[in-house]
Amino acid sequence: MLRTRFTEVTGVEHPVASAGMGGGATSGELVGAVSEAGGLGVLGASFLPPDDVADMVRSARERTSKPIGVNLLLHATEDRIDEILALGPEVFSTAWPRDDQDLAPIFAKAHERGCKVMHMVPLVEDAVRAADAGADVIVAQGNEGGGHIGEVASTVIVRQVVKAVSPLPVLAAGGFVDGAGLAAALALGADGVLLGTRFLATDEAPVEQAYKDAIVTSDGTDTVMTTLSDSLSGRDWPGAWARLKRTRFVEHWLGREPELRRRRAELWDEVGAFQESNADDGLMWIGQSAGLIDSVEPAGDVVRRIVAEAEEIIAALGR
């Protein structure tokens, strides 16, 4: 069994966590499956109605008695912190604060509720800021990941963050998908991995089958870093790009973000309707690690296989 500072701090069995992907990309079923298998399942609560989040937490608790996490994007949902903490997650997962937000009282409030704080960062200075504010775990996110990301590759940002916040536990995110990735993350000094795209391609992920098919058929070269999705949604992210699959919709609007922002009210519902019937006319937030995923599997099997592969690789390196 791989024991790290992350497993010690959070009380989970394995150094594997699922990303708290927002907007309905996670579910109680997915979170419960990851945690029951010994990882840390994290529910993405941002942009979801409070009652839906509470129902998902109850659903996860029905599937496991092990630790779970709930994620909030601090720049957009600071007013929901008390509501999320009242649900009693063992881990309060946070990301993307505003530059002027004071993280210390937010993290202190979580600690008062008995939660550990896991904060994701795209830059080393953000890691230091979170560590100084009292975070218990730092997630160093590389630009290979799907969704909102920074500009630094995983092999660089992980090592930078490990050196900057030691002895705090660090998870590596962005481009990690299997046991080789976990072993590599540990070699970089991290204490585990956080996976998003890999857990979208699972039986329990609440995304369309076309979304999952797009992941397993990807060769890893069909994504792009852009601000297009934020131009469409009208949400301003603090210093972030988003990695999206190059769908027909994305190809059509790349480089035309100002026009897209002006027409977002007209196009937003259209994109949602297209995505239900034809994902290639919508938006899909997937990372380059899709090129390493060739099947949709149960989430628990993903956790167990990653750990078994990593243990085998580490043992072989020690011979």
Coordinates of C-alpha atoms in Angstrom, one line a residue:
M1 CA 0.0 0.0 0.0
L2 CA 1.3 3.5 -0.9
R3 CA 1.2 5.7 2.1
T4 CA 2.0 9.4 1.7
R5 CA 1.6 12.6 3.5
F6 CA -1.7 13.1 1.6
T7 CA -3.1 9.8 2.8
E8 CA -2.1 10.6 6.3
V9 CA -3.6 14.1 6.3
T10 CA -6.9 13.1 4.7
G11 CA -7.3 9.7 6.1
V12 CA -7.8 8.0 2.7
E13 CA -6.2 4.7 1.7
H14 CA -4.6 5.6 -1.6
P15 CA -2.9 8.8 -3.0
V16 CA -5.5 9.3 -5.7
A17 CA -8.2 11.9 -5.8
S18 CA -10.9 12.8 -8.4
A19 CA -11.1 16.4 -9.5
G20 CA -14.0 18.5 -8.2
M21 CA -15.2 19.3 -11.7
G22 CA -18.1 21.8 -11.6
G23 CA -21.2 22.3 -13.7
G24 CA -22.6 18.8 -13.2
A25 CA -19.6 16.8 -14.3
T26 CA -19.4 15.0 -10.9
S27 CA -22.1 13.1 -9.0
G28 CA -22.7 11.4 -5.7
E29 CA -22.3 8.1 -7.5
L30 CA -18.9 9.0 -8.9
V31 CA -17.6 10.5 -5.6
G32 CA -18.9 7.6 -3.6
A33 CA -17.2 5.1 -5.9
V34 CA -13.8 6.8 -5.8
S35 CA -13.9 7.1 -2.1
E36 CA -15.1 3.6 -1.4
A37 CA -12.2 2.3 -3.5
G38 CA -9.8 4.1 -1.2
G39 CA -9.3 7.4 -3.1
L40 CA -10.7 10.8 -2.3
G41 CA -13.8 11.5 -4.3
V42 CA -14.5 15.2 -4.7
L43 CA -17.8 16.7 -5.7
G44 CA -17.9 19.9 -7.8
A45 CA -20.4 22.2 -6.2
S46 CA -19.9 25.4 -8.2
F47 CA -22.8 26.6 -10.4
L48 CA -25.1 23.9 -9.0
P49 CA -28.3 24.6 -7.0
P50 CA -27.7 24.1 -3.2
D51 CA -30.4 21.4 -3.0
D52 CA -28.7 19.4 -5.8
V53 CA -25.4 19.6 -4.0
A54 CA -26.9 18.4 -0.8
D55 CA -28.6 15.5 -2.6
M56 CA -25.3 14.5 -4.2
V57 CA -23.5 14.5 -0.9
R58 CA -26.3 12.3 0.6
S59 CA -25.9 10.0 -2.4
A60 CA -22.2 9.7 -1.9
R61 CA -22.7 9.0 1.8
E62 CA -25.1 6.2 0.9
R63 CA -22.2 4.6 -1.1
T64 CA -19.3 5.0 1.3
S65 CA -18.5 5.9 4.9
K66 CA -15.0 7.0 3.8
P67 CA -13.8 10.6 3.4
I68 CA -15.2 12.7 0.6
G69 CA -14.5 16.2 -0.6
V70 CA -16.6 19.1 -1.9
N71 CA -15.1 21.7 -4.2
L72 CA -15.9 25.5 -4.6
L73 CA -14.4 28.0 -7.0
L74 CA -13.7 30.8 -4.6
H75 CA -13.8 33.7 -7.1
A76 CA -17.4 32.8 -8.0
T77 CA -19.0 31.3 -5.0
E78 CA -17.6 32.7 -1.8
D79 CA -21.1 33.3 -0.5
R80 CA -21.7 29.6 -0.5
I81 CA -18.9 28.5 1.8
D82 CA -21.0 28.2 4.9
E83 CA -23.6 26.2 3.0
I84 CA -20.9 23.7 1.7
L85 CA -19.2 23.3 5.1
A86 CA -22.5 22.6 6.7
L87 CA -22.7 19.4 4.5
G88 CA -19.8 18.0 6.5
P89 CA -17.2 17.0 3.9
E90 CA -14.0 15.7 5.3
V91 CA -12.1 17.8 2.7
F92 CA -13.0 21.3 1.6
S93 CA -11.5 21.6 -1.9
T94 CA -10.9 25.1 -3.3
A95 CA -9.5 26.8 -6.3
W96 CA -9.2 30.0 -8.3
P97 CA -9.6 32.8 -5.7
R98 CA -9.7 36.4 -6.6
D99 CA -6.4 38.3 -6.2
D100 CA -7.9 40.4 -3.4
Q101 CA -9.5 37.5 -1.5
D102 CA -8.2 36.8 2.0
L103 CA -7.8 33.0 2.1
A104 CA -6.9 32.7 5.8
P105 CA -10.4 33.3 7.3
I106 CA -11.9 31.0 4.7
F107 CA -9.6 28.2 5.5
A108 CA -9.9 28.8 9.2
K109 CA -13.7 28.5 8.9
A110 CA -13.2 25.1 7.3
H111 CA -10.9 24.0 10.0
E112 CA -13.4 25.0 12.7
R113 CA -15.8 22.7 11.0
G114 CA -13.3 19.8 11.1
C115 CA -12.5 19.9 7.4
K116 CA -9.1 19.6 5.8
V117 CA -8.4 22.2 3.1
M118 CA -7.1 21.2 -0.3
H119 CA -6.3 24.1 -2.6
M120 CA -5.5 23.9 -6.3
V121 CA -3.0 26.3 -7.9
P122 CA -1.5 26.9 -11.4
L123 CA 1.5 29.0 -10.2
V124 CA 4.0 28.6 -7.4
E125 CA 3.2 32.0 -5.9
D126 CA -0.4 30.9 -5.5
A127 CA 0.8 27.8 -3.7
V128 CA 2.8 29.9 -1.2
R129 CA -0.2 32.2 -0.7
A130 CA -2.4 29.2 0.1
A131 CA 0.2 27.5 2.4
D132 CA 0.6 30.8 4.3
A133 CA -3.2 31.0 4.7
G134 CA -3.3 27.5 6.3
A135 CA -4.1 25.0 3.5
D136 CA -3.5 21.4 4.4
V137 CA -2.9 20.1 0.9
I138 CA -1.8 21.9 -2.3
V139 CA -2.8 20.6 -5.7
A140 CA -0.2 21.7 -8.4
Q141 CA -2.1 21.9 -11.7
G142 CA -0.2 21.6 -15.0
N143 CA -1.5 23.0 -18.3
E144 CA -2.0 19.5 -19.7
G145 CA -5.3 19.2 -17.8
G146 CA -8.8 19.9 -19.0
G147 CA -10.9 22.7 -17.9
H148 CA -9.4 25.9 -16.4
I149 CA -5.6 25.8 -16.2
G150 CA -2.5 28.0 -16.0
E151 CA 0.4 28.0 -18.4
V152 CA 3.0 25.9 -16.7
A153 CA 3.5 22.2 -17.5
S154 CA 3.0 19.6 -14.8
T155 CA 6.6 18.4 -14.5
V156 CA 7.6 22.0 -13.8
I157 CA 4.8 23.3 -11.6
V158 CA 4.7 20.1 -9.5
R159 CA 8.4 20.3 -8.7
Q160 CA 8.2 24.1 -8.1
V161 CA 5.3 23.7 -5.6
V162 CA 6.8 20.8 -3.8
K163 CA 10.0 22.8 -3.1
A164 CA 8.1 25.9 -2.2
V165 CA 5.6 24.5 0.4
S166 CA 7.4 21.5 1.9
P167 CA 6.5 19.7 4.1
L168 CA 2.9 20.2 3.1
P169 CA 1.5 17.4 1.0
V170 CA 1.2 18.2 -2.7
L171 CA -1.0 16.4 -5.4
A172 CA 0.0 16.5 -9.0
A173 CA -2.7 17.3 -11.5
G174 CA -2.8 17.7 -15.3
G175 CA -1.9 14.8 -17.6
F176 CA -2.0 12.1 -15.0
V177 CA -4.1 9.0 -15.8
D178 CA -2.5 5.7 -14.7
G179 CA 0.0 4.1 -12.4
A180 CA 3.0 5.3 -14.4
G181 CA 1.7 8.9 -13.9
L182 CA 1.3 8.3 -10.1
A183 CA 4.8 6.8 -9.9
A184 CA 6.2 9.8 -11.9
A185 CA 4.3 12.3 -9.6
L186 CA 5.8 10.6 -6.5
A187 CA 9.3 10.8 -8.2
L188 CA 8.7 14.6 -8.6
G189 CA 8.2 14.8 -4.8
A190 CA 4.4 14.9 -4.9
D191 CA 2.2 12.9 -2.5
G192 CA -0.3 11.7 -5.0
V193 CA -2.4 12.6 -8.1
L194 CA -5.6 14.3 -8.8
L195 CA -7.4 13.2 -12.0
G196 CA -10.2 14.8 -13.9
T197 CA -10.4 13.5 -17.5
R198 CA -9.8 9.9 -16.4
F199 CA -12.8 10.0 -14.1
L200 CA -15.0 11.6 -16.8
A201 CA -14.5 8.4 -18.8
T202 CA -16.1 6.2 -16.1
D203 CA -19.4 4.4 -15.7
E204 CA -20.5 6.7 -12.9
A205 CA -19.6 10.1 -14.5
P206 CA -22.8 12.0 -15.2
V207 CA -21.8 13.3 -18.7
E208 CA -23.2 12.3 -22.1
Q209 CA -22.0 9.1 -23.7
A210 CA -20.7 11.2 -26.6
Y211 CA -18.5 13.0 -24.1
K212 CA -17.0 9.8 -22.9
D213 CA -16.6 8.5 -26.4
A214 CA -14.7 11.7 -27.3
I215 CA -12.2 11.0 -24.5
V216 CA -11.5 7.3 -25.4
T217 CA -11.1 8.1 -29.1
S218 CA -8.8 11.0 -28.5
D219 CA -5.1 10.8 -29.4
G220 CA -4.3 13.7 -27.1
T221 CA -3.7 16.3 -29.8
D222 CA -7.3 17.4 -30.3
T223 CA -7.5 20.0 -27.5
V224 CA -6.8 23.7 -27.4
M225 CA -6.1 26.3 -24.7
T226 CA -8.6 29.2 -25.1
T227 CA -10.8 31.7 -23.4
L228 CA -13.7 30.8 -25.7
S229 CA -15.8 29.0 -23.1
D230 CA -15.7 32.0 -20.7
S231 CA -16.6 34.3 -23.5
L232 CA -19.7 32.1 -24.0
S233 CA -20.6 31.8 -20.3
G234 CA -19.8 35.4 -19.5
R235 CA -17.9 34.3 -16.4
D236 CA -14.5 36.0 -15.8
W237 CA -11.9 33.7 -14.4
P238 CA -8.8 35.2 -12.7
G239 CA -5.9 34.6 -15.1
A240 CA -7.1 31.3 -16.5
W241 CA -7.2 29.5 -19.8
A242 CA -9.5 26.6 -20.5
R243 CA -8.4 23.5 -22.3
L244 CA -11.3 22.2 -24.6
K245 CA -11.7 19.6 -27.2
R246 CA -11.6 21.0 -30.7
T247 CA -15.2 20.4 -31.6
R248 CA -16.8 22.0 -34.6
F249 CA -18.2 24.7 -32.4
V250 CA -14.8 25.5 -30.9
E251 CA -13.1 25.6 -34.3
H252 CA -15.8 27.9 -35.6
W253 CA -15.4 30.4 -32.8
L254 CA -11.7 30.4 -32.1
G255 CA -10.3 33.9 -32.6
R256 CA -13.8 35.3 -32.5
E257 CA -14.2 35.6 -28.8
P258 CA -15.4 39.2 -28.7
E259 CA -18.3 38.4 -31.1
L260 CA -19.1 35.2 -29.1
R261 CA -19.3 37.3 -25.9
R262 CA -21.7 39.7 -27.5
R263 CA -23.9 36.8 -28.7
R264 CA -23.6 34.5 -25.7
A265 CA -27.3 34.9 -24.7
E266 CA -28.3 33.7 -28.1
L267 CA -25.9 30.9 -28.3
W268 CA -25.7 29.4 -24.8
D269 CA -28.9 27.4 -24.9
E270 CA -28.2 26.4 -28.4
V271 CA -24.8 24.9 -27.3
G272 CA -26.5 22.9 -24.5
A273 CA -29.1 21.5 -26.8
F274 CA -26.4 20.5 -29.4
Q275 CA -24.3 18.8 -26.7
E276 CA -27.2 16.5 -25.7
S277 CA -27.6 15.3 -29.3
N278 CA -24.3 15.9 -30.9
A279 CA -21.3 16.6 -28.6
D280 CA -19.2 17.8 -31.6
D281 CA -21.4 20.9 -31.7
G282 CA -20.8 21.7 -28.0
L283 CA -18.1 22.2 -25.4
M284 CA -16.1 19.5 -23.8
W285 CA -13.5 20.2 -21.2
I286 CA -10.9 17.4 -21.6
G287 CA -7.2 17.2 -21.0
Q288 CA -4.3 15.9 -23.1
S289 CA -4.4 12.7 -20.9
A290 CA -7.4 11.6 -23.0
G291 CA -4.7 10.2 -25.4
L292 CA -3.9 7.6 -22.7
I293 CA -7.5 6.5 -22.0
D294 CA -8.9 3.8 -24.2
S295 CA -12.0 2.6 -22.3
V296 CA -14.8 3.6 -20.0
E297 CA -14.6 1.7 -16.7
P298 CA -16.0 1.7 -13.2
A299 CA -14.4 4.5 -11.2
G300 CA -13.4 2.1 -8.4
D301 CA -11.5 -0.1 -10.9
V302 CA -9.6 3.0 -12.1
V303 CA -8.5 3.8 -8.6
R304 CA -7.4 0.2 -7.8
R305 CA -5.6 -0.2 -11.1
I306 CA -3.7 3.0 -10.8
V307 CA -2.4 2.1 -7.4
A308 CA -1.5 -1.5 -8.4
E309 CA 0.4 -0.3 -11.5
A310 CA 2.3 2.3 -9.5
E311 CA 3.3 -0.2 -6.8
E312 CA 4.6 -2.6 -9.5
I313 CA 6.6 0.2 -11.2
I314 CA 8.1 1.4 -8.0
A315 CA 9.0 -2.2 -7.0
A316 CA 10.7 -2.8 -10.4
L317 CA 12.7 0.5 -10.1
G318 CA 14.0 -0.7 -6.7
R319 CA 15.3 -4.0 -8.0

